[in-house]
mmCIF file of C-alpha atoms in Angstrom:
data_model
loop_
_atom_site.group_PDB
_atom_site.id
_atom_site.type_symbol
_atom_site.label_atom_id
_atom_site.label_comp_id
_atom_site.label_asym_id
_atom_site.label_seq_id
_atom_site.Cartn_x
_atom_site.Cartn_y
_atom_site.Cartn_z
ATOM 1 C CA UNK A 1 78.089 96.652 102.554
ATOM 2 C CA UNK A 2 80.657 97.569 105.012
ATOM 3 C CA UNK A 3 79.623 95.495 108.440
ATOM 4 C CA UNK A 4 79.511 96.841 111.937
ATOM 5 C CA UNK A 5 82.598 96.051 113.499
ATOM 6 C CA UNK A 6 84.263 97.627 110.441
ATOM 7 C CA UNK A 7 82.265 101.657 111.269
ATOM 8 C CA UNK A 8 83.207 101.056 114.631
ATOM 9 C CA UNK A 9 86.758 100.558 114.046
ATOM 10 C CA UNK A 10 86.441 103.158 111.465
ATOM 11 C CA UNK A 11 84.832 105.578 113.592
ATOM 12 C CA UNK A 12 87.551 104.580 116.860
ATOM 13 C CA UNK A 13 90.551 106.176 113.573
ATOM 14 C CA UNK A 14 87.942 109.444 113.059
ATOM 15 C CA UNK A 15 88.797 109.937 116.386
ATOM 16 C CA UNK A 16 91.932 109.770 116.030
ATOM 17 C CA UNK A 17 92.128 111.713 112.591
ATOM 18 C CA UNK A 18 90.612 114.412 114.036
ATOM 19 C CA UNK A 19 92.297 114.776 117.666
ATOM 20 C CA UNK A 20 96.138 114.298 114.934
ATOM 21 C CA UNK A 21 94.605 117.194 112.524
ATOM 22 C CA UNK A 22 93.785 119.874 115.833
ATOM 23 C CA UNK A 23 97.620 118.879 117.659
ATOM 24 C CA UNK A 24 99.212 118.528 113.545
ATOM 25 C CA UNK A 25 102.606 117.601 114.995
ATOM 26 C CA UNK A 26 104.789 117.911 112.163
ATOM 27 C CA UNK A 27 106.138 114.807 111.446
ATOM 28 C CA UNK A 28 107.559 114.332 108.190
ATOM 29 C CA UNK A 29 109.369 117.052 105.819
ATOM 30 C CA UNK A 30 109.897 116.099 102.758
ATOM 31 C CA UNK A 31 112.549 118.424 100.436
ATOM 32 C CA UNK A 32 111.526 118.105 97.105
ATOM 33 C CA UNK A 33 115.488 119.607 96.481
ATOM 34 C CA UNK A 34 116.124 119.524 92.574
ATOM 35 C CA UNK A 35 112.954 118.815 89.326
ATOM 36 C CA UNK A 36 115.828 117.407 87.500
ATOM 37 C CA UNK A 37 116.306 114.274 86.584
ATOM 38 C CA UNK A 38 118.571 111.009 84.577
ATOM 39 C CA UNK A 39 114.872 109.257 84.200
ATOM 40 C CA UNK A 40 112.154 110.023 81.929
ATOM 41 C CA UNK A 41 108.819 107.833 83.152
ATOM 42 C CA UNK A 42 105.869 107.508 81.845
ATOM 43 C CA UNK A 43 103.935 107.591 84.614
ATOM 44 C CA UNK A 44 105.731 110.583 85.800
ATOM 45 C CA UNK A 45 103.421 113.061 87.431
ATOM 46 C CA UNK A 46 106.199 116.042 87.565
ATOM 47 C CA UNK A 47 107.219 116.447 84.408
ATOM 48 C CA UNK A 48 110.875 116.473 85.300
ATOM 49 C CA UNK A 49 113.546 116.035 82.682
ATOM 50 C CA UNK A 50 116.917 115.557 82.925
ATOM 51 C CA UNK A 51 116.904 119.930 83.299
ATOM 52 C CA UNK A 52 115.515 122.233 83.732
ATOM 53 C CA UNK A 53 113.760 125.856 83.898
ATOM 54 C CA UNK A 54 113.696 125.688 88.332
ATOM 55 C CA UNK A 55 117.082 125.299 89.781
ATOM 56 C CA UNK A 56 118.162 123.232 91.934
ATOM 57 C CA UNK A 57 117.418 124.958 95.199
ATOM 58 C CA UNK A 58 120.631 125.744 97.655
ATOM 59 C CA UNK A 59 120.992 123.293 100.548
ATOM 60 C CA UNK A 60 122.030 126.664 103.260
ATOM 61 C CA UNK A 61 118.169 127.597 101.486
ATOM 62 C CA UNK A 62 116.310 124.110 103.095
ATOM 63 C CA UNK A 63 118.670 124.514 105.908
ATOM 64 C CA UNK A 64 117.883 127.833 107.196
ATOM 65 C CA UNK A 65 113.853 126.342 107.267
ATOM 66 C CA UNK A 66 115.646 123.251 109.338
ATOM 67 C CA UNK A 67 116.375 126.399 112.054
ATOM 68 C CA UNK A 68 113.053 127.861 111.670
ATOM 69 C CA UNK A 69 111.773 124.070 112.073
ATOM 70 C CA UNK A 70 114.002 123.184 115.604
ATOM 71 C CA UNK A 71 113.846 126.290 116.812
ATOM 72 C CA UNK A 72 109.494 124.829 117.637
ATOM 73 C CA UNK A 73 110.249 121.696 118.111
ATOM 74 C CA UNK A 74 112.047 118.318 118.753
ATOM 75 C CA UNK A 75 114.478 118.443 115.591
ATOM 76 C CA UNK A 76 114.542 114.275 116.562
ATOM 77 C CA UNK A 77 111.064 113.936 115.714
ATOM 78 C CA UNK A 78 110.927 115.567 112.227
ATOM 79 C CA UNK A 79 112.137 112.784 109.389
ATOM 80 C CA UNK A 80 113.267 114.698 105.995
ATOM 81 C CA UNK A 81 113.115 112.972 102.934
ATOM 82 C CA UNK A 82 114.864 113.968 99.817
ATOM 83 C CA UNK A 83 112.812 114.071 97.504
ATOM 84 C CA UNK A 84 112.895 115.533 93.204
ATOM 85 C CA UNK A 85 113.134 114.477 90.419
ATOM 86 C CA UNK A 86 115.486 113.046 91.141
ATOM 87 C CA UNK A 87 118.135 113.401 94.455
ATOM 88 C CA UNK A 88 120.867 111.654 92.532
ATOM 89 C CA UNK A 89 121.506 114.314 90.072
ATOM 90 C CA UNK A 90 123.004 116.764 92.909
ATOM 91 C CA UNK A 91 126.945 115.682 92.968
ATOM 92 C CA UNK A 92 126.298 117.518 96.503
ATOM 93 C CA UNK A 93 123.930 115.395 98.505
ATOM 94 C CA UNK A 94 125.982 113.960 100.424
ATOM 95 C CA UNK A 95 126.908 117.029 102.268
ATOM 96 C CA UNK A 96 123.272 117.793 102.337
ATOM 97 C CA UNK A 97 122.714 114.962 104.066
ATOM 98 C CA UNK A 98 125.289 115.624 106.686
ATOM 99 C CA UNK A 99 124.423 118.517 107.204
ATOM 100 C CA UNK A 100 120.650 117.942 107.781
ATOM 101 C CA UNK A 101 122.255 115.303 110.266
ATOM 102 C CA UNK A 102 124.193 117.560 112.426
ATOM 103 C CA UNK A 103 121.387 119.438 112.841
ATOM 104 C CA UNK A 104 119.538 116.765 114.318
ATOM 105 C CA UNK A 105 116.953 115.903 111.535
ATOM 106 C CA UNK A 106 116.946 112.432 110.668
ATOM 107 C CA UNK A 107 117.181 111.548 106.504
ATOM 108 C CA UNK A 108 116.070 108.950 104.113
ATOM 109 C CA UNK A 109 115.313 109.719 100.480
ATOM 110 C CA UNK A 110 113.622 108.617 96.849
ATOM 111 C CA UNK A 111 114.964 107.341 94.776
ATOM 112 C CA UNK A 112 114.887 105.853 91.134
ATOM 113 C CA UNK A 113 118.323 103.957 91.734
ATOM 114 C CA UNK A 114 119.961 105.233 88.237
ATOM 115 C CA UNK A 115 123.117 106.787 89.632
ATOM 116 C CA UNK A 116 123.141 104.990 92.841
ATOM 117 C CA UNK A 117 126.224 103.416 92.899
ATOM 118 C CA UNK A 118 128.094 101.605 95.436
ATOM 119 C CA UNK A 119 130.534 104.303 96.090
ATOM 120 C CA UNK A 120 127.937 106.990 96.607
ATOM 121 C CA UNK A 121 125.678 104.517 98.691
ATOM 122 C CA UNK A 122 128.924 104.140 100.451
ATOM 123 C CA UNK A 123 128.896 108.297 101.248
ATOM 124 C CA UNK A 124 125.371 108.601 101.681
ATOM 125 C CA UNK A 125 125.247 106.157 104.532
ATOM 126 C CA UNK A 126 128.393 108.045 106.237
ATOM 127 C CA UNK A 127 126.187 111.070 105.718
ATOM 128 C CA UNK A 128 123.405 109.792 108.681
ATOM 129 C CA UNK A 129 121.105 107.825 105.548
ATOM 130 C CA UNK A 130 118.432 106.055 107.168
ATOM 131 C CA UNK A 131 116.222 105.726 105.077
ATOM 132 C CA UNK A 132 115.324 104.231 100.875
ATOM 133 C CA UNK A 133 112.715 104.387 99.112
ATOM 134 C CA UNK A 134 113.520 102.529 95.431
ATOM 135 C CA UNK A 135 111.016 102.214 92.568
ATOM 136 C CA UNK A 136 110.760 98.734 90.817
ATOM 137 C CA UNK A 137 107.862 98.482 87.830
ATOM 138 C CA UNK A 138 108.576 95.018 87.034
ATOM 139 C CA UNK A 139 110.852 93.174 85.307
ATOM 140 C CA UNK A 140 113.218 94.101 83.207
ATOM 141 C CA UNK A 141 111.614 94.570 80.313
ATOM 142 C CA UNK A 142 108.294 96.076 82.138
ATOM 143 C CA UNK A 143 110.596 98.251 84.408
ATOM 144 C CA UNK A 144 113.061 99.258 81.582
ATOM 145 C CA UNK A 145 109.746 99.750 79.563
ATOM 146 C CA UNK A 146 107.981 102.315 82.777
ATOM 147 C CA UNK A 147 111.244 103.984 83.209
ATOM 148 C CA UNK A 148 112.712 104.547 79.612
ATOM 149 C CA UNK A 149 116.291 103.252 80.188
ATOM 150 C CA UNK A 150 117.277 99.623 79.460
ATOM 151 C CA UNK A 151 120.011 100.350 82.646
ATOM 152 C CA UNK A 152 117.176 101.270 85.208
ATOM 153 C CA UNK A 153 116.458 97.397 85.845
ATOM 154 C CA UNK A 154 119.929 96.375 85.963
ATOM 155 C CA UNK A 155 120.198 99.696 88.828
ATOM 156 C CA UNK A 156 117.104 98.764 91.002
ATOM 157 C CA UNK A 157 118.243 95.484 91.463
ATOM 158 C CA UNK A 158 121.596 96.997 93.091
ATOM 159 C CA UNK A 159 120.444 99.265 94.803
ATOM 160 C CA UNK A 160 117.968 96.592 96.224
ATOM 161 C CA UNK A 161 121.014 94.547 96.649
ATOM 162 C CA UNK A 162 123.318 97.075 99.037
ATOM 163 C CA UNK A 163 119.910 97.871 101.076
ATOM 164 C CA UNK A 164 118.707 94.347 102.560
ATOM 165 C CA UNK A 165 123.088 94.342 103.691
ATOM 166 C CA UNK A 166 122.717 97.845 105.372
ATOM 167 C CA UNK A 167 122.520 96.686 108.771
ATOM 168 C CA UNK A 168 119.623 98.698 110.507
ATOM 169 C CA UNK A 169 118.612 100.420 107.356
ATOM 170 C CA UNK A 170 114.641 101.783 106.671
ATOM 171 C CA UNK A 171 113.865 100.935 103.058
ATOM 172 C CA UNK A 172 111.405 99.823 100.770
ATOM 173 C CA UNK A 173 110.741 99.007 97.638
ATOM 174 C CA UNK A 174 107.461 100.849 95.661
ATOM 175 C CA UNK A 175 105.876 99.286 92.498
ATOM 176 C CA UNK A 176 103.328 101.303 90.377
ATOM 177 C CA UNK A 177 100.566 98.916 88.629
ATOM 178 C CA UNK A 178 99.804 99.488 85.271
ATOM 179 C CA UNK A 179 98.408 97.110 82.258
ATOM 180 C CA UNK A 180 101.666 96.324 81.310
ATOM 181 C CA UNK A 181 102.950 94.786 85.137
ATOM 182 C CA UNK A 182 99.677 94.113 86.978
ATOM 183 C CA UNK A 183 99.889 89.989 85.629
ATOM 184 C CA UNK A 184 103.676 90.216 86.652
ATOM 185 C CA UNK A 185 102.348 90.791 90.321
ATOM 186 C CA UNK A 186 103.448 87.255 91.581
ATOM 187 C CA UNK A 187 106.105 87.382 89.772
ATOM 188 C CA UNK A 188 107.623 90.144 91.122
ATOM 189 C CA UNK A 189 106.861 88.886 94.294
ATOM 190 C CA UNK A 190 108.915 86.304 93.724
ATOM 191 C CA UNK A 191 111.991 87.958 92.673
ATOM 192 C CA UNK A 192 112.239 90.752 96.271
ATOM 193 C CA UNK A 193 111.228 87.707 98.662
ATOM 194 C CA UNK A 194 114.603 85.716 96.175
ATOM 195 C CA UNK A 195 116.268 89.247 97.369
ATOM 196 C CA UNK A 196 115.248 89.816 101.178
ATOM 197 C CA UNK A 197 113.436 92.637 100.908
ATOM 198 C CA UNK A 198 110.883 92.965 104.217
ATOM 199 C CA UNK A 199 108.949 95.509 102.327
ATOM 200 C CA UNK A 200 106.395 96.328 99.619
ATOM 201 C CA UNK A 201 104.322 99.601 99.370
ATOM 202 C CA UNK A 202 102.068 98.750 96.015
ATOM 203 C CA UNK A 203 100.362 101.406 94.399
ATOM 204 C CA UNK A 204 98.309 101.821 91.604
ATOM 205 C CA UNK A 205 98.667 105.371 89.583
ATOM 206 C CA UNK A 206 96.802 108.193 89.639
ATOM 207 C CA UNK A 207 95.832 110.222 86.438
ATOM 208 C CA UNK A 208 98.190 113.578 86.792
ATOM 209 C CA UNK A 209 101.037 114.430 83.890
ATOM 210 C CA UNK A 210 102.097 111.645 81.948
ATOM 211 C CA UNK A 211 99.486 108.876 82.908
ATOM 212 C CA UNK A 212 96.577 111.293 82.729
ATOM 213 C CA UNK A 213 97.242 110.605 78.562
ATOM 214 C CA UNK A 214 98.700 107.162 78.886
ATOM 215 C CA UNK A 215 95.751 104.710 79.040
ATOM 216 C CA UNK A 216 98.332 101.439 79.192
ATOM 217 C CA UNK A 217 99.234 103.616 82.984
ATOM 218 C CA UNK A 218 95.094 102.989 84.325
ATOM 219 C CA UNK A 219 94.538 99.269 85.463
ATOM 220 C CA UNK A 220 90.834 97.401 83.936
ATOM 221 C CA UNK A 221 87.833 97.717 86.948
ATOM 222 C CA UNK A 222 88.973 94.061 87.664
ATOM 223 C CA UNK A 223 92.618 94.530 87.807
ATOM 224 C CA UNK A 224 91.845 97.736 89.999
ATOM 225 C CA UNK A 225 89.788 95.108 92.204
ATOM 226 C CA UNK A 226 92.659 92.522 92.032
ATOM 227 C CA UNK A 227 95.937 94.612 92.979
ATOM 228 C CA UNK A 228 93.781 94.887 96.354
ATOM 229 C CA UNK A 229 92.857 91.059 96.701
ATOM 230 C CA UNK A 230 96.734 90.707 96.025
ATOM 231 C CA UNK A 231 97.810 92.240 98.735
ATOM 232 C CA UNK A 232 95.626 90.213 100.797
ATOM 233 C CA UNK A 233 96.819 87.561 99.750
ATOM 234 C CA UNK A 234 100.362 88.915 100.105
ATOM 235 C CA UNK A 235 100.153 89.909 103.335
ATOM 236 C CA UNK A 236 98.271 86.121 104.664
ATOM 237 C CA UNK A 237 101.616 84.437 102.881
ATOM 238 C CA UNK A 238 103.562 86.244 105.138
ATOM 239 C CA UNK A 239 106.849 86.111 103.190
ATOM 240 C CA UNK A 240 107.012 89.636 102.737
ATOM 241 C CA UNK A 241 105.146 93.035 104.224
ATOM 242 C CA UNK A 242 103.172 94.173 101.615
ATOM 243 C CA UNK A 243 101.288 97.200 101.707
ATOM 244 C CA UNK A 244 98.811 99.342 99.375
ATOM 245 C CA UNK A 245 99.878 103.409 99.502
ATOM 246 C CA UNK A 246 98.332 105.731 101.575
ATOM 247 C CA UNK A 247 96.133 107.204 99.022
ATOM 248 C CA UNK A 248 92.291 106.552 99.168
ATOM 249 C CA UNK A 249 89.216 105.501 101.055
ATOM 250 C CA UNK A 250 88.851 101.496 100.175
ATOM 251 C CA UNK A 251 85.734 100.878 101.647
ATOM 252 C CA UNK A 252 85.633 97.155 102.731
ATOM 253 C CA UNK A 253 89.585 96.405 101.876
ATOM 254 C CA UNK A 254 90.413 99.106 105.166
ATOM 255 C CA UNK A 255 92.325 97.430 107.411
ATOM 256 C CA UNK A 256 93.315 94.010 104.865
ATOM 257 C CA UNK A 257 95.702 95.816 103.072
ATOM 258 C CA UNK A 258 97.890 98.310 104.831
ATOM 259 C CA UNK A 259 98.520 98.404 108.454
ATOM 260 C CA UNK A 260 96.356 101.158 109.618
ATOM 261 C CA UNK A 261 93.173 103.218 108.415
ATOM 262 C CA UNK A 262 92.765 105.148 105.608
ATOM 263 C CA UNK A 263 94.434 109.430 106.728
ATOM 264 C CA UNK A 264 95.261 111.542 104.248
ATOM 265 C CA UNK A 265 98.154 113.143 106.516
ATOM 266 C CA UNK A 266 99.140 116.895 104.064
ATOM 267 C CA UNK A 267 99.494 119.143 105.796
ATOM 268 C CA UNK A 268 99.146 117.421 109.143
ATOM 269 C CA UNK A 269 102.151 115.575 109.875
ATOM 270 C CA UNK A 270 103.418 115.985 106.643
ATOM 271 C CA UNK A 271 104.660 119.117 105.188
ATOM 272 C CA UNK A 272 106.779 119.900 102.294
ATOM 273 C CA UNK A 273 109.544 123.076 101.174
ATOM 274 C CA UNK A 274 109.156 122.659 96.701
ATOM 275 C CA UNK A 275 112.120 123.203 94.650
ATOM 276 C CA UNK A 276 111.245 126.961 94.037
ATOM 277 C CA UNK A 277 110.385 127.543 97.564
ATOM 278 C CA UNK A 278 107.061 127.316 98.003
ATOM 279 C CA UNK A 279 105.643 125.204 100.743
ATOM 280 C CA UNK A 280 103.486 122.138 100.726
ATOM 281 C CA UNK A 281 102.122 118.993 101.658
ATOM 282 C CA UNK A 282 103.379 115.944 99.552
ATOM 283 C CA UNK A 283 105.207 117.196 96.588
ATOM 284 C CA UNK A 284 101.992 115.746 94.529
ATOM 285 C CA UNK A 285 99.711 117.916 95.505
ATOM 286 C CA UNK A 286 99.678 120.989 92.817
ATOM 287 C CA UNK A 287 100.318 124.540 93.151
ATOM 288 C CA UNK A 288 96.729 125.611 94.123
ATOM 289 C CA UNK A 289 97.473 123.619 97.176
ATOM 290 C CA UNK A 290 100.637 125.344 97.909
ATOM 291 C CA UNK A 291 100.864 128.030 101.055
ATOM 292 C CA UNK A 292 103.381 129.886 101.717
ATOM 293 C CA UNK A 293 107.362 130.171 99.982
ATOM 294 C CA UNK A 294 110.250 130.207 102.513
ATOM 295 C CA UNK A 295 111.659 133.208 100.336
ATOM 296 C CA UNK A 296 109.194 135.702 102.015
ATOM 297 C CA UNK A 297 107.212 133.299 104.960
ATOM 298 C CA UNK A 298 108.525 131.642 108.052
ATOM 299 C CA UNK A 299 108.184 127.718 107.395
ATOM 300 C CA UNK A 300 107.297 126.927 111.090
ATOM 301 C CA UNK A 301 104.422 130.344 110.790
ATOM 302 C CA UNK A 302 102.897 128.701 108.000
ATOM 303 C CA UNK A 303 102.743 125.029 109.537
ATOM 304 C CA UNK A 304 100.901 126.827 112.885
ATOM 305 C CA UNK A 305 98.835 129.366 110.892
ATOM 306 C CA UNK A 306 97.614 127.965 107.249
ATOM 307 C CA UNK A 307 97.089 124.959 106.182
ATOM 308 C CA UNK A 308 93.273 124.426 107.074
ATOM 309 C CA UNK A 309 92.280 124.158 103.269
ATOM 310 C CA UNK A 310 93.880 120.538 104.346
ATOM 311 C CA UNK A 311 93.375 120.413 108.396
ATOM 312 C CA UNK A 312 89.079 121.306 107.268
ATOM 313 C CA UNK A 313 88.177 119.267 104.282
ATOM 314 C CA UNK A 314 84.189 120.654 104.162
ATOM 315 C CA UNK A 315 85.281 121.616 101.383
ATOM 316 C CA UNK A 316 85.730 118.162 99.601
ATOM 317 C CA UNK A 317 82.026 117.571 100.179
ATOM 318 C CA UNK A 318 81.216 118.395 95.996
ATOM 319 C CA UNK A 319 80.324 116.593 93.568
ATOM 320 C CA UNK A 320 80.789 112.761 94.345
ATOM 321 C CA UNK A 321 81.785 113.513 97.489
ATOM 322 C CA UNK A 322 78.317 115.758 98.419
ATOM 323 C CA UNK A 323 76.013 113.514 99.172
ATOM 324 C CA UNK A 324 78.700 109.763 99.623
ATOM 325 C CA UNK A 325 77.528 108.165 103.527
ATOM 326 C CA UNK A 326 81.709 107.097 103.649
ATOM 327 C CA UNK A 327 82.894 110.592 103.692
ATOM 328 C CA UNK A 328 82.821 111.449 107.221
ATOM 329 C CA UNK A 329 85.881 108.374 106.997
ATOM 330 C CA UNK A 330 87.420 109.734 103.653
ATOM 331 C CA UNK A 331 87.081 113.312 103.656
ATOM 332 C CA UNK A 332 87.258 114.300 99.652
ATOM 333 C CA UNK A 333 89.936 111.121 99.367
ATOM 334 C CA UNK A 334 93.853 112.756 98.638
ATOM 335 C CA UNK A 335 95.039 116.411 98.206
ATOM 336 C CA UNK A 336 96.579 115.314 94.864
ATOM 337 C CA UNK A 337 93.352 113.498 94.029
ATOM 338 C CA UNK A 338 92.073 117.123 93.357
ATOM 339 C CA UNK A 339 92.272 120.003 90.920
ATOM 340 C CA UNK A 340 92.319 123.023 90.584
ATOM 341 C CA UNK A 341 88.059 123.749 91.037
ATOM 342 C CA UNK A 342 88.704 121.168 95.077
ATOM 343 C CA UNK A 343 87.140 118.459 91.976
ATOM 344 C CA UNK A 344 88.313 114.860 93.160
ATOM 345 C CA UNK A 345 89.711 113.697 89.966
ATOM 346 C CA UNK A 346 89.370 109.902 90.985
ATOM 347 C CA UNK A 347 88.010 107.649 94.091
ATOM 348 C CA UNK A 348 88.792 104.875 95.032
ATOM 349 C CA UNK A 349 85.644 103.571 96.938
ATOM 350 C CA UNK A 350 83.244 104.386 94.062
ATOM 351 C CA UNK A 351 85.468 102.237 91.687
ATOM 352 C CA UNK A 352 86.218 99.331 94.242
ATOM 353 C CA UNK A 353 81.961 99.889 95.119
ATOM 354 C CA UNK A 354 81.265 99.442 91.532
ATOM 355 C CA UNK A 355 83.466 96.886 89.714
#
């Protein structure tokens, strides 16, 4: 049961969410610049490969989208996040970043760091790189197993050292918890603290893509709850700022393992341009929820006039959500957790209350 104090806070958060939804200011814009990737990770939701049937999006096409955005809002208020695939597969990534920066947009990237050499890192910083998210999925053996490359851990460690030595850079380390690395969480924490990392984002793997077929990606019920207890403990220790990812309503853990109450910002403050030109919210959401395409639509027209499936979630009150008293706070959970029919694939709250 959720106590009265927590419910009052959840009601306040609900009002804020509805107000932001009504305004839906674009604040984060993901650019899936490539579907190519230099790793073959066990948990990948997009099944990216070294070679892709979909070519990299020409930078000029995305820059035209930025012109459409800048015509209707202040570009300084829209953070561009370059993702993939693996962004570093593009040899012109620094040039892309410089062009984004020159248009007045702050930008960052999500990377596996395998190709983040010191020289490329310097080039990206010179091009205005403002934030980096890098993945670390365990100590050396576990991380390399997850990523399918014996050099991956070493490259991530090097990237972390470069990031912590860069004044003014915003960065965090992302860890996907699975059966293999669950017991290593304290050791991973010690490793990151020793490297001087300030922010650590911990997530559980959701059942999409390769992860849906790999039982080692799914935590046991006691382990699932254990992740949140571990984050609580880590936040109390205050050696590193740990938080759970943005997905999933967490019941009594709300306010304890994140800096904010649950709010799926997809299609509300977060949009994306995918490699084939599709206009969506975050890149993890299945194609059934795409809202247009930059090759036939003006991005801001789509942002302002569509995305209703994201902003009115009444349709999600089905299946296990139909009679759930928590629906008013979670509105069906993260959009990336729904299949093509709208069915919820995974409910954090129910799993936590049933264990």
